[in-house]
Amino acid sequence: MTVPPRTASSAAAAAVPIAASASSASVASAGEPALKVAPLELFLDLVFVFTVTQLTGSLAHHLTPGGLAQVMVMLALIWWMYDAFIWLTNAMPPSTHGRRGLLMLAMGAFLVISLSVPHAFQGSGAAFGWAYLVVVLLHTGMFGAAGVAPESVLRMGAANLALGGLVVAGGYLTGTVQLVFWTAAFAMQYVTQRAARLPAFRLRSDHFVERHGLIMIIAFGESVIAIGVGAGALGLGPSLIAVALLSLSVCVGLWWAYFGHDDDARAEHHMAALADAERNRAAVLVYYLGHFGLLLGVLLFAAGVKAAVAHPGAASTLPQAAALSGGVALYLIVNAAIRRFFALRPNRARLLGAALILAAVPLGASVSATDQVGAVAAVLAGVFAYEARRRSVGDFERD
């Protein structure tokens, strides 16, 4: 499915408030049916749940600079192709049996990638690499069959195949050399963006923004799962209930930072008001790179909270405490940057909150995990209460 070009310029979108952008979006969308996320896309997300769980588990067991680097590279590679399938279903919804069958094949390949994550740098890298190459081939073939911007798809497919080749080659190596190969594959993503000539693709903002919002809910769900996994076989006493509820409060805070005040709908209106080329560049900047940062923040928090719930009354190790606070702080910083891009305010309180949350690391490392989680939850509550007060008096446009 292709979309008629929008005529609103990016400069005009930046110069008017969000309410005006919403009006522009309505005009731009007149006459075309809404493109909603298909049930099969949600089914595909079940595999991404498992992927996030596997990455969180790997990080929790290797909370070292090297372990973090490995998880970051794997997340970047997986998210690149997963996000590429969001672009694909935006152009050609899974409305036929053939398309659905190919998406299910991709689901199987993503599952193999997820299964190989825990030992991708200790022996299962080859499985990761070949499954990744299958995902690339399916994506390129399906995009080619859609007949959307054939020259751009050819260029994109060639660049992605080169990227996939690096992942396959690196999968047969180990240690630092493997990490170098996969980091080079990560760097190839920039080449792919340039080769694909993104302005040739016409994104539907309604589907694209909704799809990424659902992905974030999936990620928040992993944090909730981490609470349950951390609890394990512990007896259900007051300390466990307290740290679990406080951890859930932090998850709610992350959700509110993304969806509060209909921020996702306002972002959709802003995207719809952009010209095609600007919208596509925003899609890469905000919804690939920006959401990579958000997902990494959630992963770090989930790894930290798993340890916190497992030992609620004891102090965490410094890496565990740093992961818990660092993940939430990273999430807030990236979230504020995304909101600034979409002209959403206020934001300064979120940046100050990120600094205060980082300051809670010594609390978890020297006092107790419960105290640290409680402090993080309190900071988030304070940030959003301050924002609500600013909104109630209409004093937030300068922020």
PDB file of C-alpha atoms in Angstrom, residues 49-227:
ATOM      1  CA  VAL A  49       8.989 -10.328  24.104  1.00  0.00           C
ATOM      2  CA  PHE A  50      11.201 -13.399  24.228  1.00  0.00           C
ATOM      3  CA  THR A  51      14.055 -11.487  22.596  1.00  0.00           C
ATOM      4  CA  VAL A  52      13.913  -8.763  25.236  1.00  0.00           C
ATOM      5  CA  THR A  53      13.734 -11.399  27.979  1.00  0.00           C
ATOM      6  CA  GLN A  54      16.814 -13.158  26.591  1.00  0.00           C
ATOM      7  CA  LEU A  55      18.779  -9.919  26.318  1.00  0.00           C
ATOM      8  CA  THR A  56      17.780  -8.935  29.855  1.00  0.00           C
ATOM      9  CA  GLY A  57      18.870 -12.317  31.195  1.00  0.00           C
ATOM     10  CA  SER A  58      22.182 -12.099  29.365  1.00  0.00           C
ATOM     11  CA  LEU A  59      22.816  -8.616  30.740  1.00  0.00           C
ATOM     12  CA  ALA A  60      21.820  -9.618  34.280  1.00  0.00           C
ATOM     13  CA  HIS A  61      24.389 -12.437  34.212  1.00  0.00           C
ATOM     14  CA  HIS A  62      27.142 -10.320  32.662  1.00  0.00           C
ATOM     15  CA  LEU A  63      26.867  -6.874  34.244  1.00  0.00           C
ATOM     16  CA  THR A  64      30.305  -5.823  33.089  1.00  0.00           C
ATOM     17  CA  PRO A  65      31.421  -3.298  30.456  1.00  0.00           C
ATOM     18  CA  GLY A  66      32.092  -6.188  28.075  1.00  0.00           C
ATOM     19  CA  GLY A  67      28.717  -7.788  28.750  1.00  0.00           C
ATOM     20  CA  LEU A  68      26.954  -4.456  28.254  1.00  0.00           C
ATOM     21  CA  ALA A  69      28.785  -3.919  24.942  1.00  0.00           C
ATOM     22  CA  GLN A  70      27.694  -7.345  23.705  1.00  0.00           C
ATOM     23  CA  VAL A  71      24.055  -6.776  24.656  1.00  0.00           C
ATOM     24  CA  MET A  72      24.068  -3.315  23.088  1.00  0.00           C
ATOM     25  CA  VAL A  73      25.395  -4.670  19.784  1.00  0.00           C
ATOM     26  CA  MET A  74      22.932  -7.571  19.733  1.00  0.00           C
ATOM     27  CA  LEU A  75      20.026  -5.246  20.573  1.00  0.00           C
ATOM     28  CA  ALA A  76      21.107  -2.818  17.830  1.00  0.00           C
ATOM     29  CA  LEU A  77      21.312  -5.574  15.205  1.00  0.00           C
ATOM     30  CA  ILE A  78      18.016  -7.212  16.191  1.00  0.00           C
ATOM     31  CA  TRP A  79      16.172  -3.912  16.523  1.00  0.00           C
ATOM     32  CA  TRP A  80      17.433  -2.792  13.088  1.00  0.00           C
ATOM     33  CA  MET A  81      15.734  -5.689  11.311  1.00  0.00           C
ATOM     34  CA  TYR A  82      12.712  -5.786  13.608  1.00  0.00           C
ATOM     35  CA  ASP A  83      12.111  -2.122  12.922  1.00  0.00           C
ATOM     36  CA  ALA A  84      12.655  -2.840   9.224  1.00  0.00           C
ATOM     37  CA  PHE A  85       9.653  -5.186   9.363  1.00  0.00           C
ATOM     38  CA  ILE A  86       7.576  -2.333  10.787  1.00  0.00           C
ATOM     39  CA  TRP A  87       8.486  -0.331   7.671  1.00  0.00           C
ATOM     40  CA  LEU A  88       7.565  -3.388   5.599  1.00  0.00           C
ATOM     41  CA  THR A  89       4.100  -3.928   7.072  1.00  0.00           C
ATOM     42  CA  ASN A  90       3.528  -0.183   6.807  1.00  0.00           C
ATOM     43  CA  ALA A  91       4.019  -0.485   3.032  1.00  0.00           C
ATOM     44  CA  MET A  92       2.327  -3.876   2.564  1.00  0.00           C
ATOM     45  CA  PRO A  93      -0.029  -4.942   5.371  1.00  0.00           C
ATOM     46  CA  PRO A  94      -0.209  -8.726   5.971  1.00  0.00           C
ATOM     47  CA  SER A  95      -3.588  -8.964   4.251  1.00  0.00           C
ATOM     48  CA  THR A  96      -2.972 -12.072   2.121  1.00  0.00           C
ATOM     49  CA  HIS A  97      -2.104 -15.653   3.025  1.00  0.00           C
ATOM     50  CA  GLY A  98       1.202 -15.385   1.185  1.00  0.00           C
ATOM     51  CA  ARG A  99       2.312 -12.329   3.119  1.00  0.00           C
ATOM     52  CA  ARG A 100       1.190 -13.896   6.389  1.00  0.00           C
ATOM     53  CA  GLY A 101       3.104 -17.074   5.640  1.00  0.00           C
ATOM     54  CA  LEU A 102       6.321 -15.152   4.936  1.00  0.00           C
ATOM     55  CA  LEU A 103       5.897 -13.142   8.136  1.00  0.00           C
ATOM     56  CA  MET A 104       5.549 -16.397  10.057  1.00  0.00           C
ATOM     57  CA  LEU A 105       8.797 -17.617   8.486  1.00  0.00           C
ATOM     58  CA  ALA A 106      10.422 -14.399   9.671  1.00  0.00           C
ATOM     59  CA  MET A 107       8.945 -15.059  13.104  1.00  0.00           C
ATOM     60  CA  GLY A 108      10.685 -18.434  13.155  1.00  0.00           C
ATOM     61  CA  ALA A 109      14.008 -16.862  12.174  1.00  0.00           C
ATOM     62  CA  PHE A 110      13.645 -14.214  14.883  1.00  0.00           C
ATOM     63  CA  LEU A 111      12.931 -17.007  17.360  1.00  0.00           C
ATOM     64  CA  VAL A 112      16.206 -18.744  16.454  1.00  0.00           C
ATOM     65  CA  ILE A 113      18.021 -15.433  16.908  1.00  0.00           C
ATOM     66  CA  SER A 114      16.453 -15.055  20.347  1.00  0.00           C
ATOM     67  CA  LEU A 115      17.347 -18.609  21.356  1.00  0.00           C
ATOM     68  CA  SER A 116      20.982 -17.985  20.428  1.00  0.00           C
ATOM     69  CA  VAL A 117      21.294 -14.705  22.381  1.00  0.00           C
ATOM     70  CA  PRO A 118      22.514 -16.102  25.763  1.00  0.00           C
ATOM     71  CA  HIS A 119      25.527 -17.805  24.179  1.00  0.00           C
ATOM     72  CA  ALA A 120      25.913 -15.759  21.014  1.00  0.00           C
ATOM     73  CA  PHE A 121      29.480 -14.895  22.034  1.00  0.00           C
ATOM     74  CA  GLN A 122      30.257 -18.355  23.423  1.00  0.00           C
ATOM     75  CA  GLY A 123      29.408 -20.723  20.590  1.00  0.00           C
ATOM     76  CA  SER A 124      25.947 -20.002  19.180  1.00  0.00           C
ATOM     77  CA  GLY A 125      26.982 -16.981  17.124  1.00  0.00           C
ATOM     78  CA  ALA A 126      26.746 -18.929  13.875  1.00  0.00           C
ATOM     79  CA  ALA A 127      23.084 -19.765  14.512  1.00  0.00           C
ATOM     80  CA  PHE A 128      22.459 -16.096  15.308  1.00  0.00           C
ATOM     81  CA  GLY A 129      24.175 -15.063  12.068  1.00  0.00           C
ATOM     82  CA  TRP A 130      22.431 -17.469   9.682  1.00  0.00           C
ATOM     83  CA  ALA A 131      19.006 -16.811  11.203  1.00  0.00           C
ATOM     84  CA  TYR A 132      19.729 -13.095  10.862  1.00  0.00           C
ATOM     85  CA  LEU A 133      20.583 -13.546   7.197  1.00  0.00           C
ATOM     86  CA  VAL A 134      17.271 -15.381   6.659  1.00  0.00           C
ATOM     87  CA  VAL A 135      15.457 -12.404   8.192  1.00  0.00           C
ATOM     88  CA  VAL A 136      17.290 -10.044   5.820  1.00  0.00           C
ATOM     89  CA  LEU A 137      16.433 -12.180   2.775  1.00  0.00           C
ATOM     90  CA  LEU A 138      12.760 -12.423   3.731  1.00  0.00           C
ATOM     91  CA  HIS A 139      12.541  -8.684   4.348  1.00  0.00           C
ATOM     92  CA  THR A 140      14.210  -7.798   1.050  1.00  0.00           C
ATOM     93  CA  GLY A 141      12.120 -10.299  -0.920  1.00  0.00           C
ATOM     94  CA  MET A 142       8.833  -9.151   0.601  1.00  0.00           C
ATOM     95  CA  PHE A 143       9.645  -5.481   0.078  1.00  0.00           C
ATOM     96  CA  GLY A 144      10.611  -6.234  -3.520  1.00  0.00           C
ATOM     97  CA  ALA A 145       7.329  -8.057  -4.100  1.00  0.00           C
ATOM     98  CA  ALA A 146       5.429  -5.043  -2.767  1.00  0.00           C
ATOM     99  CA  GLY A 147       6.630  -3.004  -5.726  1.00  0.00           C
ATOM    100  CA  VAL A 148       7.441  -0.009  -3.503  1.00  0.00           C
ATOM    101  CA  ALA A 149      10.369   2.114  -4.734  1.00  0.00           C
ATOM    102  CA  PRO A 150      12.101  -0.859  -6.462  1.00  0.00           C
ATOM    103  CA  GLU A 151      15.443   0.879  -6.972  1.00  0.00           C
ATOM    104  CA  SER A 152      15.608   1.928  -3.327  1.00  0.00           C
ATOM    105  CA  VAL A 153      14.623  -1.567  -2.179  1.00  0.00           C
ATOM    106  CA  LEU A 154      17.411  -3.043  -4.316  1.00  0.00           C
ATOM    107  CA  ARG A 155      19.953  -0.690  -2.791  1.00  0.00           C
ATOM    108  CA  MET A 156      18.634  -1.299   0.712  1.00  0.00           C
ATOM    109  CA  GLY A 157      18.628  -5.074   0.216  1.00  0.00           C
ATOM    110  CA  ALA A 158      22.230  -5.096  -1.049  1.00  0.00           C
ATOM    111  CA  ALA A 159      23.416  -3.056   1.933  1.00  0.00           C
ATOM    112  CA  ASN A 160      21.479  -5.238   4.378  1.00  0.00           C
ATOM    113  CA  LEU A 161      22.927  -8.390   2.799  1.00  0.00           C
ATOM    114  CA  ALA A 162      26.419  -6.997   3.310  1.00  0.00           C
ATOM    115  CA  LEU A 163      25.465  -6.227   6.909  1.00  0.00           C
ATOM    116  CA  GLY A 164      24.094  -9.762   7.328  1.00  0.00           C
ATOM    117  CA  GLY A 165      27.301 -11.191   5.864  1.00  0.00           C
ATOM    118  CA  LEU A 166      29.303  -9.473   8.588  1.00  0.00           C
ATOM    119  CA  VAL A 167      26.974 -10.938  11.220  1.00  0.00           C
ATOM    120  CA  VAL A 168      27.382 -14.448   9.753  1.00  0.00           C
ATOM    121  CA  ALA A 169      31.169 -14.122   9.536  1.00  0.00           C
ATOM    122  CA  GLY A 170      31.382 -12.754  13.069  1.00  0.00           C
ATOM    123  CA  GLY A 171      29.273 -15.641  14.328  1.00  0.00           C
ATOM    124  CA  TYR A 172      32.107 -18.060  13.541  1.00  0.00           C
ATOM    125  CA  LEU A 173      34.534 -16.007  15.623  1.00  0.00           C
ATOM    126  CA  THR A 174      34.752 -15.421  19.351  1.00  0.00           C
ATOM    127  CA  GLY A 175      35.502 -12.734  21.882  1.00  0.00           C
ATOM    128  CA  THR A 176      36.733  -9.313  20.871  1.00  0.00           C
ATOM    129  CA  VAL A 177      37.093 -10.172  17.179  1.00  0.00           C
ATOM    130  CA  GLN A 178      33.452 -11.256  17.010  1.00  0.00           C
ATOM    131  CA  LEU A 179      32.398  -8.065  18.766  1.00  0.00           C
ATOM    132  CA  VAL A 180      34.393  -6.025  16.230  1.00  0.00           C
ATOM    133  CA  PHE A 181      32.655  -7.776  13.301  1.00  0.00           C
ATOM    134  CA  TRP A 182      29.195  -7.261  14.782  1.00  0.00           C
ATOM    135  CA  THR A 183      29.990  -3.655  15.667  1.00  0.00           C
ATOM    136  CA  ALA A 184      31.015  -3.145  12.030  1.00  0.00           C
ATOM    137  CA  ALA A 185      27.637  -4.616  11.022  1.00  0.00           C
ATOM    138  CA  PHE A 186      25.988  -2.099  13.359  1.00  0.00           C
ATOM    139  CA  ALA A 187      27.934   0.704  11.640  1.00  0.00           C
ATOM    140  CA  MET A 188      26.730  -0.601   8.261  1.00  0.00           C
ATOM    141  CA  GLN A 189      23.238   0.506   9.227  1.00  0.00           C
ATOM    142  CA  TYR A 190      24.244   4.066   8.379  1.00  0.00           C
ATOM    143  CA  VAL A 191      25.314   2.901   4.929  1.00  0.00           C
ATOM    144  CA  THR A 192      21.979   1.140   4.471  1.00  0.00           C
ATOM    145  CA  GLN A 193      20.067   4.297   5.352  1.00  0.00           C
ATOM    146  CA  ARG A 194      22.034   6.274   2.762  1.00  0.00           C
ATOM    147  CA  ALA A 195      21.766   3.582   0.101  1.00  0.00           C
ATOM    148  CA  ALA A 196      18.028   3.105   0.560  1.00  0.00           C
ATOM    149  CA  ARG A 197      17.219   6.701  -0.381  1.00  0.00           C
ATOM    150  CA  LEU A 198      14.592   6.941   2.341  1.00  0.00           C
ATOM    151  CA  PRO A 199      12.599   9.798   0.738  1.00  0.00           C
ATOM    152  CA  ALA A 200      11.372   7.241  -1.823  1.00  0.00           C
ATOM    153  CA  PHE A 201       9.332   5.471   0.904  1.00  0.00           C
ATOM    154  CA  ARG A 202       5.996   6.891   2.030  1.00  0.00           C
ATOM    155  CA  LEU A 203       5.215   6.048   5.627  1.00  0.00           C
ATOM    156  CA  ARG A 204       1.735   5.957   7.131  1.00  0.00           C
ATOM    157  CA  SER A 205       2.103   7.832  10.414  1.00  0.00           C
ATOM    158  CA  ASP A 206      -0.926   6.241  12.094  1.00  0.00           C
ATOM    159  CA  HIS A 207       0.353   2.667  11.756  1.00  0.00           C
ATOM    160  CA  PHE A 208       4.010   3.545  12.312  1.00  0.00           C
ATOM    161  CA  VAL A 209       3.520   5.430  15.582  1.00  0.00           C
ATOM    162  CA  GLU A 210       0.992   2.915  16.939  1.00  0.00           C
ATOM    163  CA  ARG A 211       3.335   0.032  16.145  1.00  0.00           C
ATOM    164  CA  HIS A 212       6.223   1.551  18.078  1.00  0.00           C
ATOM    165  CA  GLY A 213       3.971   2.359  21.007  1.00  0.00           C
ATOM    166  CA  LEU A 214       2.980  -1.292  21.194  1.00  0.00           C
ATOM    167  CA  ILE A 215       6.650  -2.284  21.128  1.00  0.00           C
ATOM    168  CA  MET A 216       7.284  -0.082  24.153  1.00  0.00           C
ATOM    169  CA  ILE A 217       4.411  -1.736  26.028  1.00  0.00           C
ATOM    170  CA  ILE A 218       6.087  -5.065  25.228  1.00  0.00           C
ATOM    171  CA  ALA A 219       9.307  -3.718  26.748  1.00  0.00           C
ATOM    172  CA  PHE A 220       7.520  -2.513  29.887  1.00  0.00           C
ATOM    173  CA  GLY A 221       6.043  -5.986  30.176  1.00  0.00           C
ATOM    174  CA  GLU A 222       9.568  -7.392  30.338  1.00  0.00           C
ATOM    175  CA  SER A 223      10.227  -5.216  33.381  1.00  0.00           C
ATOM    176  CA  VAL A 224       7.165  -6.704  35.054  1.00  0.00           C
ATOM    177  CA  ILE A 225       8.400 -10.188  34.134  1.00  0.00           C
ATOM    178  CA  ALA A 226      11.780  -9.314  35.690  1.00  0.00           C
ATOM    179  CA  ILE A 227       9.995  -8.585  38.966  1.00  0.00           C
TER     180      ILE A 227
END
